[in-house]
Short mmCIF file of C-alpha atoms in Angstrom, two decimals:
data_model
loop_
_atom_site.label_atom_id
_atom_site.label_comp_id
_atom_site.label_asym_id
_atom_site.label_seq_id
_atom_site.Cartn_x
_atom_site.Cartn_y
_atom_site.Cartn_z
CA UNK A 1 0.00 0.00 0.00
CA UNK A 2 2.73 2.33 -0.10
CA UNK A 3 4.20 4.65 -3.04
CA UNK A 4 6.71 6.94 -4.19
CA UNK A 5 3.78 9.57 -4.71
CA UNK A 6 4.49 13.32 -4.46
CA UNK A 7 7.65 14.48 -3.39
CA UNK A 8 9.41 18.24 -3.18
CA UNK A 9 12.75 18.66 -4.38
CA UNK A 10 14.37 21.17 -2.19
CA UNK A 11 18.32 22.30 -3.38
CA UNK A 12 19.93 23.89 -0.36
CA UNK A 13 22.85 25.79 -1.51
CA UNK A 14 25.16 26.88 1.04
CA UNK A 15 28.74 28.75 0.53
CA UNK A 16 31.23 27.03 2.52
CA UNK A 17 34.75 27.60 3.31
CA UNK A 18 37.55 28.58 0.27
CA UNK A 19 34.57 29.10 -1.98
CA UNK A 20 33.14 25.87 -1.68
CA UNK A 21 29.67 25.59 -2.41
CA UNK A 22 27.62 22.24 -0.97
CA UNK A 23 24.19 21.16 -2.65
CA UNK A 24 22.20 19.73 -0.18
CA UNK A 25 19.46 17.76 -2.02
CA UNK A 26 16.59 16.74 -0.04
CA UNK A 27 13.78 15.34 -1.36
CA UNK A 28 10.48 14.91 0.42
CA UNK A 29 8.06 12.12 -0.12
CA UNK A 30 4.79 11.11 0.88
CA UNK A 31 4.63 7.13 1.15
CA UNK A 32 0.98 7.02 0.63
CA UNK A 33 -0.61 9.29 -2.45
CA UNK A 34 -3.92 8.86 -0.59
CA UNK A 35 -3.02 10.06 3.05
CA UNK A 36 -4.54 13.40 3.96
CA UNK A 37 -2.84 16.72 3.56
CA UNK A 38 -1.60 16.65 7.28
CA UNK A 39 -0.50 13.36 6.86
CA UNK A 40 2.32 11.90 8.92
CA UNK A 41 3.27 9.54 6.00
CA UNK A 42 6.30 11.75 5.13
CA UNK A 43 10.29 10.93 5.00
CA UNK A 44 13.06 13.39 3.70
CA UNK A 45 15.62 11.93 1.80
CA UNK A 46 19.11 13.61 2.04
CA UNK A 47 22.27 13.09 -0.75
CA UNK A 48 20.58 11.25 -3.54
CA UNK A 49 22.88 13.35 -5.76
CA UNK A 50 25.94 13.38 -3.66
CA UNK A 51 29.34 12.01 -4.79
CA UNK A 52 30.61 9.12 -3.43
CA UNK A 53 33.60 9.01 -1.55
CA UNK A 54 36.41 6.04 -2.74
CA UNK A 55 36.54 4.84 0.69
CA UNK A 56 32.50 4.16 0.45
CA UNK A 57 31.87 0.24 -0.40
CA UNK A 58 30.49 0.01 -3.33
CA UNK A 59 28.32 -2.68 -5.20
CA UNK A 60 30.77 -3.30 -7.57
CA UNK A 61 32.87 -6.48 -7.85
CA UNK A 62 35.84 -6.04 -5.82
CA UNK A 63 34.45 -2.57 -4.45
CA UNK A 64 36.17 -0.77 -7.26
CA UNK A 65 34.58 2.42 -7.57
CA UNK A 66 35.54 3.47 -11.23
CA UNK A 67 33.32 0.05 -12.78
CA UNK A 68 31.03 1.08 -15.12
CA UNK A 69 28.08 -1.65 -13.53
CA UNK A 70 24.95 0.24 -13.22
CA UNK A 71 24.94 -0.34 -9.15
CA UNK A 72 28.74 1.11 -8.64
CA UNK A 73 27.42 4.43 -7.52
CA UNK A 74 24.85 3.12 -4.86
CA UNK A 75 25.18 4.17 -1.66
CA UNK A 76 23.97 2.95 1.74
CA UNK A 77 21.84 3.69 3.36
CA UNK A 78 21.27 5.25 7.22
CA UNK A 79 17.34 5.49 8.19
CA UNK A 80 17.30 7.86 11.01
CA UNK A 81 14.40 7.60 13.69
CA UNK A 82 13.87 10.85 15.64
CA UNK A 83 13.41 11.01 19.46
CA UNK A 84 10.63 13.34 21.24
CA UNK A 85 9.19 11.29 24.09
CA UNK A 86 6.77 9.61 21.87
CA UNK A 87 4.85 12.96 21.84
CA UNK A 88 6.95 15.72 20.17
CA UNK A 89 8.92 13.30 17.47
CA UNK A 90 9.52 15.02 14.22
CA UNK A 91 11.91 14.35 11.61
CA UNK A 92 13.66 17.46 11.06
CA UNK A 93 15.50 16.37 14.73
CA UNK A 94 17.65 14.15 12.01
CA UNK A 95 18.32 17.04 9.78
CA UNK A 96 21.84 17.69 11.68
CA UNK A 97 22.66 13.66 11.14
CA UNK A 98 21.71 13.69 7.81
CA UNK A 99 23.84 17.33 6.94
CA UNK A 100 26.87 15.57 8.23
CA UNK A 101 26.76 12.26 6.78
CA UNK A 102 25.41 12.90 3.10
CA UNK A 103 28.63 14.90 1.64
CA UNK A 104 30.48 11.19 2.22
CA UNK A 105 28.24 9.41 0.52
CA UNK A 106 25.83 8.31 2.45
CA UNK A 107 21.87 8.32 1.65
CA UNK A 108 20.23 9.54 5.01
CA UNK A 109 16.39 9.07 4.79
CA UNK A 110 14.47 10.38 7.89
CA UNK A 111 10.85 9.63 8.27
CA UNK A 112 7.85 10.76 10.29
CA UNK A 113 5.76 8.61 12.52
CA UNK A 114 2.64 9.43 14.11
CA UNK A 115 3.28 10.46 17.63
CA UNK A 116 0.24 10.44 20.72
CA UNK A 117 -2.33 11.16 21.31
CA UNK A 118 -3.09 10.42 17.66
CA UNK A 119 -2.01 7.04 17.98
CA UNK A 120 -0.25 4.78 20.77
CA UNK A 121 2.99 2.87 20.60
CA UNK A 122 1.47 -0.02 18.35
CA UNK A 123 0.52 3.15 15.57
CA UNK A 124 4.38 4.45 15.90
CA UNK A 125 5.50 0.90 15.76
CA UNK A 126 3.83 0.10 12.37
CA UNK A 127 4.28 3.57 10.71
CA UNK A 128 8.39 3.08 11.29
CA UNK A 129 8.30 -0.72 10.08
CA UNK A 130 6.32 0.61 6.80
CA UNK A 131 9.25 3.59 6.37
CA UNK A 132 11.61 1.03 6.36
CA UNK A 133 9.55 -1.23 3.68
CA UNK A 134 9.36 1.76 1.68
CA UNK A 135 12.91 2.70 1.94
CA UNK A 136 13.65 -1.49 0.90
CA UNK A 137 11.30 -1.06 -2.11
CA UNK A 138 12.11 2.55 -3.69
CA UNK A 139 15.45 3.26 -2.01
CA UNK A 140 17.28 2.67 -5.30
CA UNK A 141 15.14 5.20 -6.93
CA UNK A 142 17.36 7.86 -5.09
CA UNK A 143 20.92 6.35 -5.64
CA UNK A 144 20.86 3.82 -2.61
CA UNK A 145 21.23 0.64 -2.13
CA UNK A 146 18.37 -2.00 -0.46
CA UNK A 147 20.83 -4.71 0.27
CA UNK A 148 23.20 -1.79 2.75
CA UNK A 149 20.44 -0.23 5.47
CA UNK A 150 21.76 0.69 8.40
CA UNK A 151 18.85 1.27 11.03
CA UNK A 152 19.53 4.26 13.66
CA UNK A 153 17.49 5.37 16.37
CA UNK A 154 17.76 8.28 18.92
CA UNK A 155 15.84 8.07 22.40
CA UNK A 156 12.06 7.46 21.83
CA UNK A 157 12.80 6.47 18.23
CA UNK A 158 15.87 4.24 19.32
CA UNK A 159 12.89 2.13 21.29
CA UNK A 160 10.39 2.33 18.30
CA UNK A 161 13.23 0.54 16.22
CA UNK A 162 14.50 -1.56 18.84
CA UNK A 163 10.78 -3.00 19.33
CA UNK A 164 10.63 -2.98 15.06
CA UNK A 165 13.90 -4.92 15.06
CA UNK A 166 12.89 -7.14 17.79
CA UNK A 167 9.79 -8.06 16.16
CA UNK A 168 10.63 -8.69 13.24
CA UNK A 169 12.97 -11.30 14.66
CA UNK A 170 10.40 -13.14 16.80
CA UNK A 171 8.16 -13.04 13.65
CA UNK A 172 10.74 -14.76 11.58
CA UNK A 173 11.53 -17.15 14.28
CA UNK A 174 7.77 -18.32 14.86
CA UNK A 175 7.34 -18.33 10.96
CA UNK A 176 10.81 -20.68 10.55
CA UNK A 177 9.44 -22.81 13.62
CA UNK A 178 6.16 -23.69 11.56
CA UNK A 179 7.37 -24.22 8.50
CA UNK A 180 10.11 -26.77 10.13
CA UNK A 181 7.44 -28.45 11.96
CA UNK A 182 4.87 -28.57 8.48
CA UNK A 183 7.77 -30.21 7.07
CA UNK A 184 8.62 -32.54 9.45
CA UNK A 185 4.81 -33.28 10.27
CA UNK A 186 4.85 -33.95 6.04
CA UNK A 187 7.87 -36.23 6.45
CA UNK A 188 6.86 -38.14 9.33
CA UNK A 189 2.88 -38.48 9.53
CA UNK A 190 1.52 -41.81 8.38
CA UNK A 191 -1.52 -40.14 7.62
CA UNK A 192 -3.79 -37.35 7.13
CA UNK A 193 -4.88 -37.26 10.07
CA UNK A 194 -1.55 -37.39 11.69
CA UNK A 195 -0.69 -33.85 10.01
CA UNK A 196 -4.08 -32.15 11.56
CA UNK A 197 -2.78 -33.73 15.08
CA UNK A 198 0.86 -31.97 14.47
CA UNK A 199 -0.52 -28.75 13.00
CA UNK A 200 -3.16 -28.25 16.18
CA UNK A 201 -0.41 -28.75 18.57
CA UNK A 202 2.08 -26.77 16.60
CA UNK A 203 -0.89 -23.58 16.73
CA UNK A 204 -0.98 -24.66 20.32
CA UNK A 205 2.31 -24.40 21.39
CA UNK A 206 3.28 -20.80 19.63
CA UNK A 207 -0.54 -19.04 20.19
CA UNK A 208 0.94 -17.44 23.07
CA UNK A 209 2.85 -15.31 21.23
CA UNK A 210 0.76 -14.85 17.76
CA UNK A 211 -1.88 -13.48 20.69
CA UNK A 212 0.44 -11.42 22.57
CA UNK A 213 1.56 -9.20 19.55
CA UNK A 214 0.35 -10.16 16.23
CA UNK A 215 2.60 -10.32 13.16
CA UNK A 216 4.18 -6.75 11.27
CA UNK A 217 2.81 -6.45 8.04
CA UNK A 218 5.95 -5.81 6.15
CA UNK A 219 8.14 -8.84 3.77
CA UNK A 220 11.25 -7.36 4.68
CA UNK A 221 13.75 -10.25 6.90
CA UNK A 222 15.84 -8.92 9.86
CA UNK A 223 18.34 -10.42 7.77
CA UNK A 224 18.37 -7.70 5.14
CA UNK A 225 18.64 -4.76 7.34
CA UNK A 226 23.12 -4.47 8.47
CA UNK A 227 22.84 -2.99 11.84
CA UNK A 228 20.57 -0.92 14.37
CA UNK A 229 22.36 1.74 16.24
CA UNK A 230 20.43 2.35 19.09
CA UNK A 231 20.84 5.66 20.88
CA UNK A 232 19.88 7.08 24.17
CA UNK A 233 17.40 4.34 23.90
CA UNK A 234 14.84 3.61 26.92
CA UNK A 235 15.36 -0.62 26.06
CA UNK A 236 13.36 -1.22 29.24
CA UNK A 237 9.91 0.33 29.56
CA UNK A 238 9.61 -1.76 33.15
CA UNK A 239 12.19 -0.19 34.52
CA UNK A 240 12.07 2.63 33.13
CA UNK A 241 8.48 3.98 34.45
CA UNK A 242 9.40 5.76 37.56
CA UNK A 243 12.01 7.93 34.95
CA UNK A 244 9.15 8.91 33.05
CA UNK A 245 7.14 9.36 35.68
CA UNK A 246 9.87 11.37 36.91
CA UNK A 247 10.36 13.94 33.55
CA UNK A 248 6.80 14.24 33.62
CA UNK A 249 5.35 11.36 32.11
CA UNK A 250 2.39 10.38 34.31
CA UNK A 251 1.10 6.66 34.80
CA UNK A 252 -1.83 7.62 33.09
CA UNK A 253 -0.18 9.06 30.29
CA UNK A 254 2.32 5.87 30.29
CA UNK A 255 -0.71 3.74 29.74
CA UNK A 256 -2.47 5.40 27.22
CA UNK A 257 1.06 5.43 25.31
CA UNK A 258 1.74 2.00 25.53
CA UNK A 259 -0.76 -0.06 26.60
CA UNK A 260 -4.79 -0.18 26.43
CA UNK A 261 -6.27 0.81 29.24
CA UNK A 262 -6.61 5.26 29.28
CA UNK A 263 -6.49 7.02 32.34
CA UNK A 264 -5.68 4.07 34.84
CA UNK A 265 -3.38 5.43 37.65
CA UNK A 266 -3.49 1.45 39.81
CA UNK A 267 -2.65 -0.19 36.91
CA UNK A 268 0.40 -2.40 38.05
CA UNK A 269 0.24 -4.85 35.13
CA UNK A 270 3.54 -4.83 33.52
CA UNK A 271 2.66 -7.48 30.50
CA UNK A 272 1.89 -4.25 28.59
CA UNK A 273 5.36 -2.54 29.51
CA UNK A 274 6.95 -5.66 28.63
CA UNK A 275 5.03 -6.32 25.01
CA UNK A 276 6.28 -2.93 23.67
CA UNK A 277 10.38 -3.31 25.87
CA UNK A 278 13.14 -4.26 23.34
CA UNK A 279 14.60 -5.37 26.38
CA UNK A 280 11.99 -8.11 26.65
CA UNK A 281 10.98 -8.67 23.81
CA UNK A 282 14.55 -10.40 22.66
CA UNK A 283 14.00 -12.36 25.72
CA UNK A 284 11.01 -13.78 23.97
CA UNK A 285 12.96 -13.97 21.08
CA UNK A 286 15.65 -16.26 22.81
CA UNK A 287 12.37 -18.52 24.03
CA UNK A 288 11.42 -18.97 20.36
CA UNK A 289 14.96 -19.91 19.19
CA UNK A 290 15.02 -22.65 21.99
CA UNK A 291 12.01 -24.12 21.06
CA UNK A 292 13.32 -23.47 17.29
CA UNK A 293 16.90 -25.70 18.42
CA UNK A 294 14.43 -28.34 20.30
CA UNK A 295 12.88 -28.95 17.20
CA UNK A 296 16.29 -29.39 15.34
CA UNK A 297 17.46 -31.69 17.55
CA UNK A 298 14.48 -33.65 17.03
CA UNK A 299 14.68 -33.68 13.63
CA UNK A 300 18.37 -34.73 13.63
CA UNK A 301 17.54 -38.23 16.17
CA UNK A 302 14.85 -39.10 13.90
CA UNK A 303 17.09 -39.07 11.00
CA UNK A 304 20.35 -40.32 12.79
CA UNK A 305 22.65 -37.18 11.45
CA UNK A 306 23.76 -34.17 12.74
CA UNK A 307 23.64 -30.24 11.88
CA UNK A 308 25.37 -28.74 14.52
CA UNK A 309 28.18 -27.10 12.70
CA UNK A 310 25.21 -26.02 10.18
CA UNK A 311 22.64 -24.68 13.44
CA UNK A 312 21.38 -21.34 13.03
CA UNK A 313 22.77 -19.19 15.40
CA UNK A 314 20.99 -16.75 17.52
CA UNK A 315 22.94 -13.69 16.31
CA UNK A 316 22.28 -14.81 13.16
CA UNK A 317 18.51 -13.41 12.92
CA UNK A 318 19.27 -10.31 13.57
CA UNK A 319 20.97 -7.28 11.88
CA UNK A 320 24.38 -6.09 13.93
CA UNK A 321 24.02 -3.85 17.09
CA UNK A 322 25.72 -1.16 18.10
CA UNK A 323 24.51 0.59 21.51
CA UNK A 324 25.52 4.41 22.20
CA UNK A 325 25.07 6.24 25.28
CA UNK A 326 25.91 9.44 27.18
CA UNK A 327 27.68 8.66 30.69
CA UNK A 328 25.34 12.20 31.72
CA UNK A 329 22.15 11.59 31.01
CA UNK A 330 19.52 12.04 33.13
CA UNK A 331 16.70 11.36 30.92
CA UNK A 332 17.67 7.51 30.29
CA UNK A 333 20.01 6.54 32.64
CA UNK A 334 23.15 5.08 31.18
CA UNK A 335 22.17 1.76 33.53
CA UNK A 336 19.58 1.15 31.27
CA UNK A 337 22.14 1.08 28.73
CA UNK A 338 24.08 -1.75 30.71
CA UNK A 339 21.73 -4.01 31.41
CA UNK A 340 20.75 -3.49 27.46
CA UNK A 341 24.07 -4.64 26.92
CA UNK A 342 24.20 -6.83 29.51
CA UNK A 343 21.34 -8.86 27.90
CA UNK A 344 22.84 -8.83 24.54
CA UNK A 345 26.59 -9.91 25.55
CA UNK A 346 24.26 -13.11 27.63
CA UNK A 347 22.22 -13.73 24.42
CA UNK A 348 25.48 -14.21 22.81
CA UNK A 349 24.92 -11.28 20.26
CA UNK A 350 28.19 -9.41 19.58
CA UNK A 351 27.67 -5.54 20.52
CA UNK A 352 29.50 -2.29 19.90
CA UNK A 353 29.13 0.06 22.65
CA UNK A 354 30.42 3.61 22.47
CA UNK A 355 29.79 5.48 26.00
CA UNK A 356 30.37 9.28 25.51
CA UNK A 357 31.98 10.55 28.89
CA UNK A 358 29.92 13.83 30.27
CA UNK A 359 27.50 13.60 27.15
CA UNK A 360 23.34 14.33 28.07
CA UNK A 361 20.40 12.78 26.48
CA UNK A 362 20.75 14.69 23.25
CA UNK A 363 24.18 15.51 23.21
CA UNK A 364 24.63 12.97 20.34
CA UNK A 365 22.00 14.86 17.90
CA UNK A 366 21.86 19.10 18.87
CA UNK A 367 24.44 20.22 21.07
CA UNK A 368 27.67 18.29 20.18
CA UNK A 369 26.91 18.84 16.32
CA UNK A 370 25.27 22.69 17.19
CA UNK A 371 29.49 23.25 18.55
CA UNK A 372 31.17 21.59 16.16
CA UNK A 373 31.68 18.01 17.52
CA UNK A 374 30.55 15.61 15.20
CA UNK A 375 31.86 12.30 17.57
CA UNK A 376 28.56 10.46 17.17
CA UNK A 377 27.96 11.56 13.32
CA UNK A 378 31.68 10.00 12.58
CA UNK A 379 30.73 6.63 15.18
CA UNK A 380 27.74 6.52 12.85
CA UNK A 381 29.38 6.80 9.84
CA UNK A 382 32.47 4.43 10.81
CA UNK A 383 29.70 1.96 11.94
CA UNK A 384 28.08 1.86 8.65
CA UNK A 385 31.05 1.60 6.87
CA UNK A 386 32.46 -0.99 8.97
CA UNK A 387 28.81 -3.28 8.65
CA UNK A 388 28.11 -2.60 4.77
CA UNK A 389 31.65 -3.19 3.64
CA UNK A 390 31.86 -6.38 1.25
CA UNK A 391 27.82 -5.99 1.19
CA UNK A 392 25.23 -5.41 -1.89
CA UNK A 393 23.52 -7.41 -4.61
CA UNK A 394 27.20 -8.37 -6.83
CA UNK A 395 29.73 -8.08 -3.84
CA UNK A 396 31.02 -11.69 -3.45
CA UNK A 397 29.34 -13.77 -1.16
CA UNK A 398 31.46 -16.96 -0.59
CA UNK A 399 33.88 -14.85 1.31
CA UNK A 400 35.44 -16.84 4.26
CA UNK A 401 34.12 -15.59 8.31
CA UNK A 402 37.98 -14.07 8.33
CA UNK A 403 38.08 -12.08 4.85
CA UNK A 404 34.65 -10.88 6.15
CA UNK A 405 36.14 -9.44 9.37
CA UNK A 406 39.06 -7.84 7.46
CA UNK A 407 36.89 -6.53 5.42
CA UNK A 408 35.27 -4.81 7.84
CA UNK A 409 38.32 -3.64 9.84
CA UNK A 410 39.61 -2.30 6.56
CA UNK A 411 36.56 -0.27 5.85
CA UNK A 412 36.31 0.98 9.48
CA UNK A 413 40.15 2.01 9.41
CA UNK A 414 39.83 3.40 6.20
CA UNK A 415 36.23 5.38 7.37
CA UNK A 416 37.78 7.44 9.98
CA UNK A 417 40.79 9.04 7.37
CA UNK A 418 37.49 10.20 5.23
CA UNK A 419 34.92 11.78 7.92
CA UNK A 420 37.59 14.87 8.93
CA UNK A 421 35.03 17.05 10.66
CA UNK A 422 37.79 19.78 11.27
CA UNK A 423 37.77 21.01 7.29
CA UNK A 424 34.53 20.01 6.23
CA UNK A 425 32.10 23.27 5.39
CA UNK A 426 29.07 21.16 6.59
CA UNK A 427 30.72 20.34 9.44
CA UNK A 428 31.63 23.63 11.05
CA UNK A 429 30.45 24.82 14.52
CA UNK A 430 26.78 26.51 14.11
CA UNK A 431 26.50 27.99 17.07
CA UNK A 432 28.60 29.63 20.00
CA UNK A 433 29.64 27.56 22.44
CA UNK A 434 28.08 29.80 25.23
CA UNK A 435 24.61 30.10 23.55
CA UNK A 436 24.78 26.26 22.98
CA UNK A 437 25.31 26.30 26.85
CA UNK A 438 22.43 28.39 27.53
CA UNK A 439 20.13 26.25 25.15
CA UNK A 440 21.48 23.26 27.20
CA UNK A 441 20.13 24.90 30.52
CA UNK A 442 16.69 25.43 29.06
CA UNK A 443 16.57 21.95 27.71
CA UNK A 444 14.18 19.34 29.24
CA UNK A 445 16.25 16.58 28.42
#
């Protein structure tokens, strides 16, 4: 149901140092042609016509940039979620990302989600899983490339795409868990009626979940997106109530946000906190994979053989993680971030974690950039580079675990000579440093 529909093309010329002069092409679409005119529906696309940087990784075999293949100037892609306490999220927040990281060749899109009262979490959490469909099926359209997404969230948006990324994993793990057990109930049942017996118990056994939180309607795999950078992100709703309580989010309003019940100050159920908690929710995920291995194992002493070195591995379903936090921030304590991390390290997912000493809640996105510090724009970009290197439709595939890593270290090393901050036009303090200060003071987060 989505489209490229109507978009603006907005050239943004500004005169930069020793007479340079950057075009800063954003164009902004409307996903669905039939929203309304105040439609949320909206994502701006930055650097569809910027060069590419040699040190990007290209699509091209080899990653040399100067083949004449029609894919050897796609680009990834970053898709920026905004922050704003669920309430105030808009995506002009990722303007500042986007600025820094287009002029090296990256294509930032930043969408819009609905925020509440309009809708609750479940509305936020399907508008950002049908940006990132859109941005699979038309993000070549603009010069970038579907197979290189690199998923990045800041506070409330880091949990919308943390509970999108989640999902999408438990989804694909319930869907591989039935279609292993169809085929094994096919393989083994002596008749029809065996198969009904095996389906029945098979809906039995995983209607728990399907009722809990019902499938995401997009055909896009976890598999296909290369990381999630997850920023300043509230992973735990449980524990994090009594902080947004705390910055002014009542239990009442908590509710309404993210579970069903309006108004209801006793509510002490935490199922609801815990259906819409990344934190959680890869717990759940971990449940499914156990019952996924269970059902491997079975498979295997029926048959006499074993797939052990061939066993899908937990980190496996899921895109790369990267967690990024400010050691100062008061709005989502960095503990959260730990125990995030925590969770992830037990679950035997590999993590990068990049704590910013001193650094507040949006530190990362407004002031650091606003002064001229671009640490999290370069992490970003270094990240990307580092996950999408040796990645894309005609990059080889049959590329040993080791030239993989190498790979990456080589396109991580070879990231941070590119992003140089200190003679970049875009890149250039904005503001004073003592009127940043004074913003800071004012700031709620």
């Amino acid at each position: 149901g989505t489209s490229s529909g109507s978009f603006k093309n907005m050239d943004v010329c500004t005169n930069g140092n020793n007479g340079v002069t950057i075009r800063e092409n954003v164009y902004r679409v409307k996903r669905k042609r039939k929203d309304p005119f105040l439609s949320r529906h909206y994502l701006d696309i930055y650097g569809s016509r910027t060069t590419t940087p040699t040190i990007i990784p290209t699509t091209t075999p080899n990653n040399l940039p100067n083949n004449n293949n029609n894919n050897s100037n796609k680009k990834p892609v970053v898709i920026f979620l905004t922050g704003g306490a669920w309430i105030i999220g808009y995506r002009m927040w990722g303007t500042l990302l986007a600025r820094a990281l287009s002029p090296f060749g990256i294509l930032c899109i930043v969408p819009d989600y609905r925020n509440f009262p309009r809708v609750n979490i479940e509305g936020m959490v399907r508008d950002v899983d049908a940006a990132i469909q859109w941005v699979m099926d038309h993000a070549e359209e603009y010069g970038g490339d579907r197979d290189r997404v690199v998923l990045v969230g800041q506070s409330a948006g880091a949990h919308i795409g943390g509970v999108v990324v989640a999902r999408k994993g438990l989804d694909w793990l319930c869907c591989e868990r039935r279609r292993r057990r169809m085929e094994c109930s096919r393989m083994n049942a002596k008749g029809s009626m065996a198969v009904v017996v095996e389906d029945n118990n098979m809906e039995n056994e995983s209607g728990a979940v399907e009722m809990m939180m019902s499938p995401l309607r997009s055909t896009y795999s976890p598999q296909q997106l290369c990381g999630f950078i997850s920023t300043s992100s509230p992973a735990n709703l449980v524990t994090m109530r009594p902080v947004l309580h705390h910055h002014g989010l009542s239990a009442s309003v908590q509710n309404s946000i993210f579970g069903e019940m309006v108004g209801d100050d006793d509510d002490d159920d935490f199922d609801v906190f815990e259906k819409w908690s990344p934190y959680h929710i890869m717990i759940e995920c971990h449940t499914e994979y156990v019952k996924l291995l269970e059902l491997d194992d079975d498979d295997d002493d029926d048959d006499g053989t074993s797939s052990s070195e061939d066993r899908l591995r937990f980190k496996d379903v899921f895109p790369r993680f990267c967690v990024i936090h400010g050691t100062a921030d008061k709005t989502v304590p960095i503990s959260e971030a730990k125990k995030f991390i925590s969770l992830l390290t037990k679950l035997q997912i590999p993590t990068d974690v990049k704590l910013y000493e001193g650094w507040t809640h949006t530190d990362p996105i407004l002031e650091a950039p606003m002064r001229g510090d671009h640490t999290y724009h370069r992490d970003v970009y270094e990240m990307v580079c580092k996950w999408t290197t040796g990645k894309g439709k005609t990059a080889t595939s049959k590329l040993s675990h080791a030239n993989k890593e190498k790979k990456c270290q080589i396109g991580q090393r070879e990231a941070e000579d590119v992003f140089d901050e200190r003679h970049h036009p875009m890149l250039q303090p904005i503001c004073p440093s003592v009127l940043v200060e004074a913003a800071r003071f004012c700031n709620p987060f």
